[in-house]
JSON list of C-alpha atoms in Angstrom, two decimals:
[
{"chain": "A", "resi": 1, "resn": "UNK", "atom": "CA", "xyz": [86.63, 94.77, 104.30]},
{"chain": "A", "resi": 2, "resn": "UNK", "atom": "CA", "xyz": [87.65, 91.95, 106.66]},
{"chain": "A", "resi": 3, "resn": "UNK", "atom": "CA", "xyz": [85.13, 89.77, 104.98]},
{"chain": "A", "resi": 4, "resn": "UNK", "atom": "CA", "xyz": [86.55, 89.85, 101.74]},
{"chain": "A", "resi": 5, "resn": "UNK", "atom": "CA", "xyz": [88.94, 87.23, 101.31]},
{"chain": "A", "resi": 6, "resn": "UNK", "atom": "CA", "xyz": [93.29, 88.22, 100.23]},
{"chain": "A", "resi": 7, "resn": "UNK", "atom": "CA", "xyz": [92.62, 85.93, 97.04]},
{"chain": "A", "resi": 8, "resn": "UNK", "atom": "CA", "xyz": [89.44, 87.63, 95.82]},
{"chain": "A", "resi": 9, "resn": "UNK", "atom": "CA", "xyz": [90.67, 91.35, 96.22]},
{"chain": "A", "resi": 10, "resn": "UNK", "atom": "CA", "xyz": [94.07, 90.37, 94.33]},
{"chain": "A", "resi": 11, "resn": "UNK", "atom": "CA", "xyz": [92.05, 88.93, 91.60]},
{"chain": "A", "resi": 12, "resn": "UNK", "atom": "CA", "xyz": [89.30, 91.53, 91.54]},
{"chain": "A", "resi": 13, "resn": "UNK", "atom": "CA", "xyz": [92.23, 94.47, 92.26]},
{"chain": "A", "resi": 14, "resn": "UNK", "atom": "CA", "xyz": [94.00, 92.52, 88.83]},
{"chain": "A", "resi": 15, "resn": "UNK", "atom": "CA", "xyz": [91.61, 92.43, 86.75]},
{"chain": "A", "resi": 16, "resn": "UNK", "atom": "CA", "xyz": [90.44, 96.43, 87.63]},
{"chain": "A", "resi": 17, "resn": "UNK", "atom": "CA", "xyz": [94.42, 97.13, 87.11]},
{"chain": "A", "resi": 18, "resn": "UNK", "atom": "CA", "xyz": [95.07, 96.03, 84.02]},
{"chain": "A", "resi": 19, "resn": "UNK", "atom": "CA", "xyz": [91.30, 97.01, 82.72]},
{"chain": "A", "resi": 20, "resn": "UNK", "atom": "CA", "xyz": [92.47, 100.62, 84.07]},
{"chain": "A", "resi": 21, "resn": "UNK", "atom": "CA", "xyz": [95.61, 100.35, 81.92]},
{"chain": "A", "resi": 22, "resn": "UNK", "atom": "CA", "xyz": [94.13, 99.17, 79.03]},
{"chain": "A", "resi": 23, "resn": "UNK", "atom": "CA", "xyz": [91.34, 102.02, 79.15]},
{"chain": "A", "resi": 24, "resn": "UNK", "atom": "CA", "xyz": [94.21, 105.20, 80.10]},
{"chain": "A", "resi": 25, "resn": "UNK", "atom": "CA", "xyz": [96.18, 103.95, 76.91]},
{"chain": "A", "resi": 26, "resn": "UNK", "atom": "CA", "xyz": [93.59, 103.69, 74.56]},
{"chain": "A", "resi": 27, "resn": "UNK", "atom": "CA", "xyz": [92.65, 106.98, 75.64]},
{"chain": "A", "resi": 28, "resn": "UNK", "atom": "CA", "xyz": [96.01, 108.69, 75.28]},
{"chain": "A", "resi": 29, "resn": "UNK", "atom": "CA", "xyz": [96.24, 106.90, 71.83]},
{"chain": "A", "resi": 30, "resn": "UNK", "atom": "CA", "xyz": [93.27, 108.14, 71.15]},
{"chain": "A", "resi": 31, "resn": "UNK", "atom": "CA", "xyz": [93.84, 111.83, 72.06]},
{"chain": "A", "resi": 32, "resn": "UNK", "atom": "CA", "xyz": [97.48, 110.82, 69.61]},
{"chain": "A", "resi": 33, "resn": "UNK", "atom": "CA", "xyz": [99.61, 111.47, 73.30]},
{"chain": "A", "resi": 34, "resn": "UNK", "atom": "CA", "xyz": [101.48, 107.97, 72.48]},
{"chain": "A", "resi": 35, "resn": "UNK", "atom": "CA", "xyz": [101.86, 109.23, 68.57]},
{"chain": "A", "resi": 36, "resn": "UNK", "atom": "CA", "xyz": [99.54, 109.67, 65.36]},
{"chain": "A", "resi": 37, "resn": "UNK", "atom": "CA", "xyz": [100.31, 105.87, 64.53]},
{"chain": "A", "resi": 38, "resn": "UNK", "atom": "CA", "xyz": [98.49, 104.73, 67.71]},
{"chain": "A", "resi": 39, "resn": "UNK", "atom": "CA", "xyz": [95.70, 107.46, 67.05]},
{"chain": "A", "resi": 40, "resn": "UNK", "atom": "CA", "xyz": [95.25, 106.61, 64.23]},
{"chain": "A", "resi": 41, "resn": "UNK", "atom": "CA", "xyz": [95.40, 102.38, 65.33]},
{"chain": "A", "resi": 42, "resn": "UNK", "atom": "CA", "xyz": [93.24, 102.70, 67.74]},
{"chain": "A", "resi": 43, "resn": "UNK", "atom": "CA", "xyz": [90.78, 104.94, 65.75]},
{"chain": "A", "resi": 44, "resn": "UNK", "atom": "CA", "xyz": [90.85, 102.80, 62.73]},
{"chain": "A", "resi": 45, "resn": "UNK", "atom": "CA", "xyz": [89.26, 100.09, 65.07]},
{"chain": "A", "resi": 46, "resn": "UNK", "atom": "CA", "xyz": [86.18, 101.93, 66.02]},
{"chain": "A", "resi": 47, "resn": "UNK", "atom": "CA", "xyz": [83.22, 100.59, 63.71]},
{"chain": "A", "resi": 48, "resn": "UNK", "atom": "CA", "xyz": [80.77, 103.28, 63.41]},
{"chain": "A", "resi": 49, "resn": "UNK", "atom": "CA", "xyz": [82.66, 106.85, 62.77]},
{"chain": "A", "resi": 50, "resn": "UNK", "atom": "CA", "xyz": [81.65, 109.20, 65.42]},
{"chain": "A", "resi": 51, "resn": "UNK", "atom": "CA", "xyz": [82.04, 113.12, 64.82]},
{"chain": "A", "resi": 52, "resn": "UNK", "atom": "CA", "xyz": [83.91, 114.16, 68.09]},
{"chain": "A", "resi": 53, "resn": "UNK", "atom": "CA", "xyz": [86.31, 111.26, 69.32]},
{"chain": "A", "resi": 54, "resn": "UNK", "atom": "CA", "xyz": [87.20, 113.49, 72.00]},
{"chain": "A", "resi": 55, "resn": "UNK", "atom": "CA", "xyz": [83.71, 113.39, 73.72]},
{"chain": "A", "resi": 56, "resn": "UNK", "atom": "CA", "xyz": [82.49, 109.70, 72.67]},
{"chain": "A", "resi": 57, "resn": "UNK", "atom": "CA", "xyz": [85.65, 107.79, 72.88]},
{"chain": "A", "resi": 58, "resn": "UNK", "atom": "CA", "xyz": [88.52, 109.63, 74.65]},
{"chain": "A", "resi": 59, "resn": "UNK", "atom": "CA", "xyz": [87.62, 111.29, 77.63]},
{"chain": "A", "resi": 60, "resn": "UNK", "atom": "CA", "xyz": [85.75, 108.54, 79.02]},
{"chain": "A", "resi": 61, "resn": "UNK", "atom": "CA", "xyz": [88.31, 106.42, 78.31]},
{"chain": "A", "resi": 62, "resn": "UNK", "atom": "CA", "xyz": [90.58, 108.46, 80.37]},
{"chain": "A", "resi": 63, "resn": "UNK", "atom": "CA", "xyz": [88.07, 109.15, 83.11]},
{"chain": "A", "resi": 64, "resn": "UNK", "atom": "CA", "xyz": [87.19, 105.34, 83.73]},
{"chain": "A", "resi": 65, "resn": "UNK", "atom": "CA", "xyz": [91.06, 104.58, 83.24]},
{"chain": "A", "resi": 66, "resn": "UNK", "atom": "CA", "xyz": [92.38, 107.00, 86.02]},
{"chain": "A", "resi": 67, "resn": "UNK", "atom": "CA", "xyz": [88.94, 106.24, 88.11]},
{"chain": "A", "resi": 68, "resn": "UNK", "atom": "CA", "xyz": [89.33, 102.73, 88.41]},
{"chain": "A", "resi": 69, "resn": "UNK", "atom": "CA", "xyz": [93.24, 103.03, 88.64]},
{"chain": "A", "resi": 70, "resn": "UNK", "atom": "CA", "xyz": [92.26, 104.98, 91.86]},
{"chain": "A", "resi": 71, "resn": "UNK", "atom": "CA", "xyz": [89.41, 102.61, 92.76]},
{"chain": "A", "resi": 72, "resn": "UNK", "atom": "CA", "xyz": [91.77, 99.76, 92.26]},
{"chain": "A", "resi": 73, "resn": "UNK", "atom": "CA", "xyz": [94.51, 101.07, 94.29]},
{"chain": "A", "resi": 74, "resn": "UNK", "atom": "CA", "xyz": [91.90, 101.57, 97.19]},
{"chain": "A", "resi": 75, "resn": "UNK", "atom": "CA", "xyz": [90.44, 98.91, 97.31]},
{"chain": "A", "resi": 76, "resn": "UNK", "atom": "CA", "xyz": [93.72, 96.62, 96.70]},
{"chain": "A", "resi": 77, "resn": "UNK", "atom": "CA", "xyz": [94.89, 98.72, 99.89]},
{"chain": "A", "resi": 78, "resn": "UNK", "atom": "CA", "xyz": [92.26, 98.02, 102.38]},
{"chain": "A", "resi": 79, "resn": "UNK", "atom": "CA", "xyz": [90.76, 101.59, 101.93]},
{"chain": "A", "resi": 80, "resn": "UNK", "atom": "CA", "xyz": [87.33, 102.20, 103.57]},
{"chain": "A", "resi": 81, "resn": "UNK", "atom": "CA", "xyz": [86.08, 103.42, 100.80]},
{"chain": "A", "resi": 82, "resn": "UNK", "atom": "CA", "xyz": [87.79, 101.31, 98.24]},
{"chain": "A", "resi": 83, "resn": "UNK", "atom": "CA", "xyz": [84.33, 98.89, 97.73]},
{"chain": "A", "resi": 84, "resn": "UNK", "atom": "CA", "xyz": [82.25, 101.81, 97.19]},
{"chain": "A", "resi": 85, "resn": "UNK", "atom": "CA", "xyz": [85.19, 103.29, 94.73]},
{"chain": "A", "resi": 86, "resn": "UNK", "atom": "CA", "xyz": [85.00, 100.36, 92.93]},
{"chain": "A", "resi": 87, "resn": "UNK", "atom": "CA", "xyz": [81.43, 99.90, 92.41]},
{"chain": "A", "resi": 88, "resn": "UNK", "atom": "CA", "xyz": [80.36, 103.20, 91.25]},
{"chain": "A", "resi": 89, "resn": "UNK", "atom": "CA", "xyz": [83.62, 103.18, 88.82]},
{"chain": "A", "resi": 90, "resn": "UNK", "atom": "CA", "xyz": [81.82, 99.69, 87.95]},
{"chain": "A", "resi": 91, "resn": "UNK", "atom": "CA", "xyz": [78.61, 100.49, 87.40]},
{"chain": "A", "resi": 92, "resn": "UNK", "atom": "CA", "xyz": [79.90, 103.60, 85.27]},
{"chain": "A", "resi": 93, "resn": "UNK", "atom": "CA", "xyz": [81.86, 100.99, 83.09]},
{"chain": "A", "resi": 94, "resn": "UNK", "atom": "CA", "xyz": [78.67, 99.43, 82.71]},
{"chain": "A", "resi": 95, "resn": "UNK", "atom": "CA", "xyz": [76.66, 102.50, 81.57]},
{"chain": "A", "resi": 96, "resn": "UNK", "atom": "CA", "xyz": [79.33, 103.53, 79.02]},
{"chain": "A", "resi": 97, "resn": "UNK", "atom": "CA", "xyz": [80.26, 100.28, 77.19]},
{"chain": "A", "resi": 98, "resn": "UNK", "atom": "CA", "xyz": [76.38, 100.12, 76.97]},
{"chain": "A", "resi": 99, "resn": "UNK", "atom": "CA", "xyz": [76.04, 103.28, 75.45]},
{"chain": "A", "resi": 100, "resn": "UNK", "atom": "CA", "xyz": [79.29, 102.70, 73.02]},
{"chain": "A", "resi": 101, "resn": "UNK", "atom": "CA", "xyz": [77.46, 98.83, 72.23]},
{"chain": "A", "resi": 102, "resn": "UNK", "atom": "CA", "xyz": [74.26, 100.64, 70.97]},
{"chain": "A", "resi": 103, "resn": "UNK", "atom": "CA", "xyz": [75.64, 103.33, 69.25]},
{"chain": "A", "resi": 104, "resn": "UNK", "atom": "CA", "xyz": [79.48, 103.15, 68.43]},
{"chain": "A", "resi": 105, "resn": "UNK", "atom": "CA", "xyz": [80.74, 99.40, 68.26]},
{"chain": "A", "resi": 106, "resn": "UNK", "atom": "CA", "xyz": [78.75, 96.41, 69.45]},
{"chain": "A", "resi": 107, "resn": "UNK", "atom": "CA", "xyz": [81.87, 94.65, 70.46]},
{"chain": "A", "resi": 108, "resn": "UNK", "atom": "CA", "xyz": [82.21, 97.71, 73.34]},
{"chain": "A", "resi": 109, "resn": "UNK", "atom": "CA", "xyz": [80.06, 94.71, 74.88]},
{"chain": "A", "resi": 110, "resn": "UNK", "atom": "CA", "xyz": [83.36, 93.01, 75.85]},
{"chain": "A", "resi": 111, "resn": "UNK", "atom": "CA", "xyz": [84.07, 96.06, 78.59]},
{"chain": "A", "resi": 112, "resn": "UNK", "atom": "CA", "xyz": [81.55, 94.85, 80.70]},
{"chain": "A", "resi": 113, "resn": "UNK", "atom": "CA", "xyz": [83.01, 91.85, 82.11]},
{"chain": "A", "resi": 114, "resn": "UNK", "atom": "CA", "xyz": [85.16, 92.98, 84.40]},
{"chain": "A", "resi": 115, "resn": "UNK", "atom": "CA", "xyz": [82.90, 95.03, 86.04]},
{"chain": "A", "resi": 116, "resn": "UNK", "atom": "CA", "xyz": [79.70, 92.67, 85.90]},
{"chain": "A", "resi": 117, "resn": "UNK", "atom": "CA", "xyz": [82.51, 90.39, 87.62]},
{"chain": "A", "resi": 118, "resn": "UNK", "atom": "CA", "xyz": [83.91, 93.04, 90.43]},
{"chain": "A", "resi": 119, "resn": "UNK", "atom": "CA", "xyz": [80.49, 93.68, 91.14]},
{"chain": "A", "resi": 120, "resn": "UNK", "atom": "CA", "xyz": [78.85, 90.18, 91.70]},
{"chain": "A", "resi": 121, "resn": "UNK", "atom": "CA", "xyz": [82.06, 89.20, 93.37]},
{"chain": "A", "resi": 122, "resn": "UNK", "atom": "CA", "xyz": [81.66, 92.27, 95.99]},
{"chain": "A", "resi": 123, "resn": "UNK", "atom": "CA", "xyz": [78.00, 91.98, 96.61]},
{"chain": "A", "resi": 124, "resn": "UNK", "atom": "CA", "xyz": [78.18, 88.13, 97.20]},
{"chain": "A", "resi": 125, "resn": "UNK", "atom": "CA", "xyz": [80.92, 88.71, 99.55]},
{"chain": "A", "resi": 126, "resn": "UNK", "atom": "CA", "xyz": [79.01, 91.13, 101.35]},
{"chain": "A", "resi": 127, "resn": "UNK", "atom": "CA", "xyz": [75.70, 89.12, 101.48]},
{"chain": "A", "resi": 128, "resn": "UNK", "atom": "CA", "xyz": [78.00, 86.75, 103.39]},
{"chain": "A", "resi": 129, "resn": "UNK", "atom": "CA", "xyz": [79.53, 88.98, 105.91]},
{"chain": "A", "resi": 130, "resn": "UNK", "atom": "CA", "xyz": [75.90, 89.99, 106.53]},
{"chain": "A", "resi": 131, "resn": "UNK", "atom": "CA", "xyz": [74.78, 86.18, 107.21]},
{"chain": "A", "resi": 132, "resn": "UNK", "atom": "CA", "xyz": [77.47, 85.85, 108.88]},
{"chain": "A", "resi": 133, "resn": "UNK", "atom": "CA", "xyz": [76.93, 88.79, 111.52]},
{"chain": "A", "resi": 134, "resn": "UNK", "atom": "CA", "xyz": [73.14, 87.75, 111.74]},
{"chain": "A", "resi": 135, "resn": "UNK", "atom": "CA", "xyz": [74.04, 84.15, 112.49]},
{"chain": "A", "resi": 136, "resn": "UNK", "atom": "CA", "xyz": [76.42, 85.95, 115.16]},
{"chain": "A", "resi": 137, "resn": "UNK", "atom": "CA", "xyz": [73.68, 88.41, 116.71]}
]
């Protein structure tokens, strides 16, 4: 992870933080943890009604919240395995808000920024540590 720069993972480790957050408490809402008046707020903003909220909308919420909390907190940490944490919690992300786009909400759409963003930012970081090394060789 040495070729990644201090600025880039803080940025990239932010933006995976506080999507993390954002997906664990929708999720709790969701399941009505936080109270039936955030259920039922963050229900009342899904578009198309679904017949089990628990399947389509909560659990994965939860999953890719507490994932990419623990991908975030990797990676932020210098972890090995924190790049490869991240991208496949990514790439997930992507899979999912796709799925919710076409068939739940369109505006799902919005969820794939950050990870379209962690993910170019990674792999041009580590096209240039491979230059880099060739150039070196």
């Amino acid at each position: 992870m040495e070729h990644i720069s201090k600025f880039g993972i803080g940025a990239v480790a932010f933006l995976g933080a506080v999507q993390a957050a954002l997906r664990t408490y929708f999720g709790l809402s969701g399941a009505g943890l936080l109270g039936a008046a955030a259920r039922d707020q963050v229900l009342a903003l899904i578009e198309t009604p679904v017949s089990n909220e628990m399947l389509v909308i909560i659990a994965p919420f939860l999953i890719l919240g507490l994932a990419g909390a623990a991908a975030t907190a990797s990676l932020a940490m210098g972890r090995q395995w924190g790049v490869q944490a991240t991208v496949a919690v990514s790439v997930a992300t992507i899979v999912y808000d796709m799925y919710a786009a076409l068939t739940v909400q369109s505006s799902a759409v919005i969820g794939l920024v950050v990870p379209v963003i962690t993910i170019t930012y990674l792999a041009i970081k580590r096209s240039e540590a491979l230059r880099t090394a060739g150039a070196r060789a």
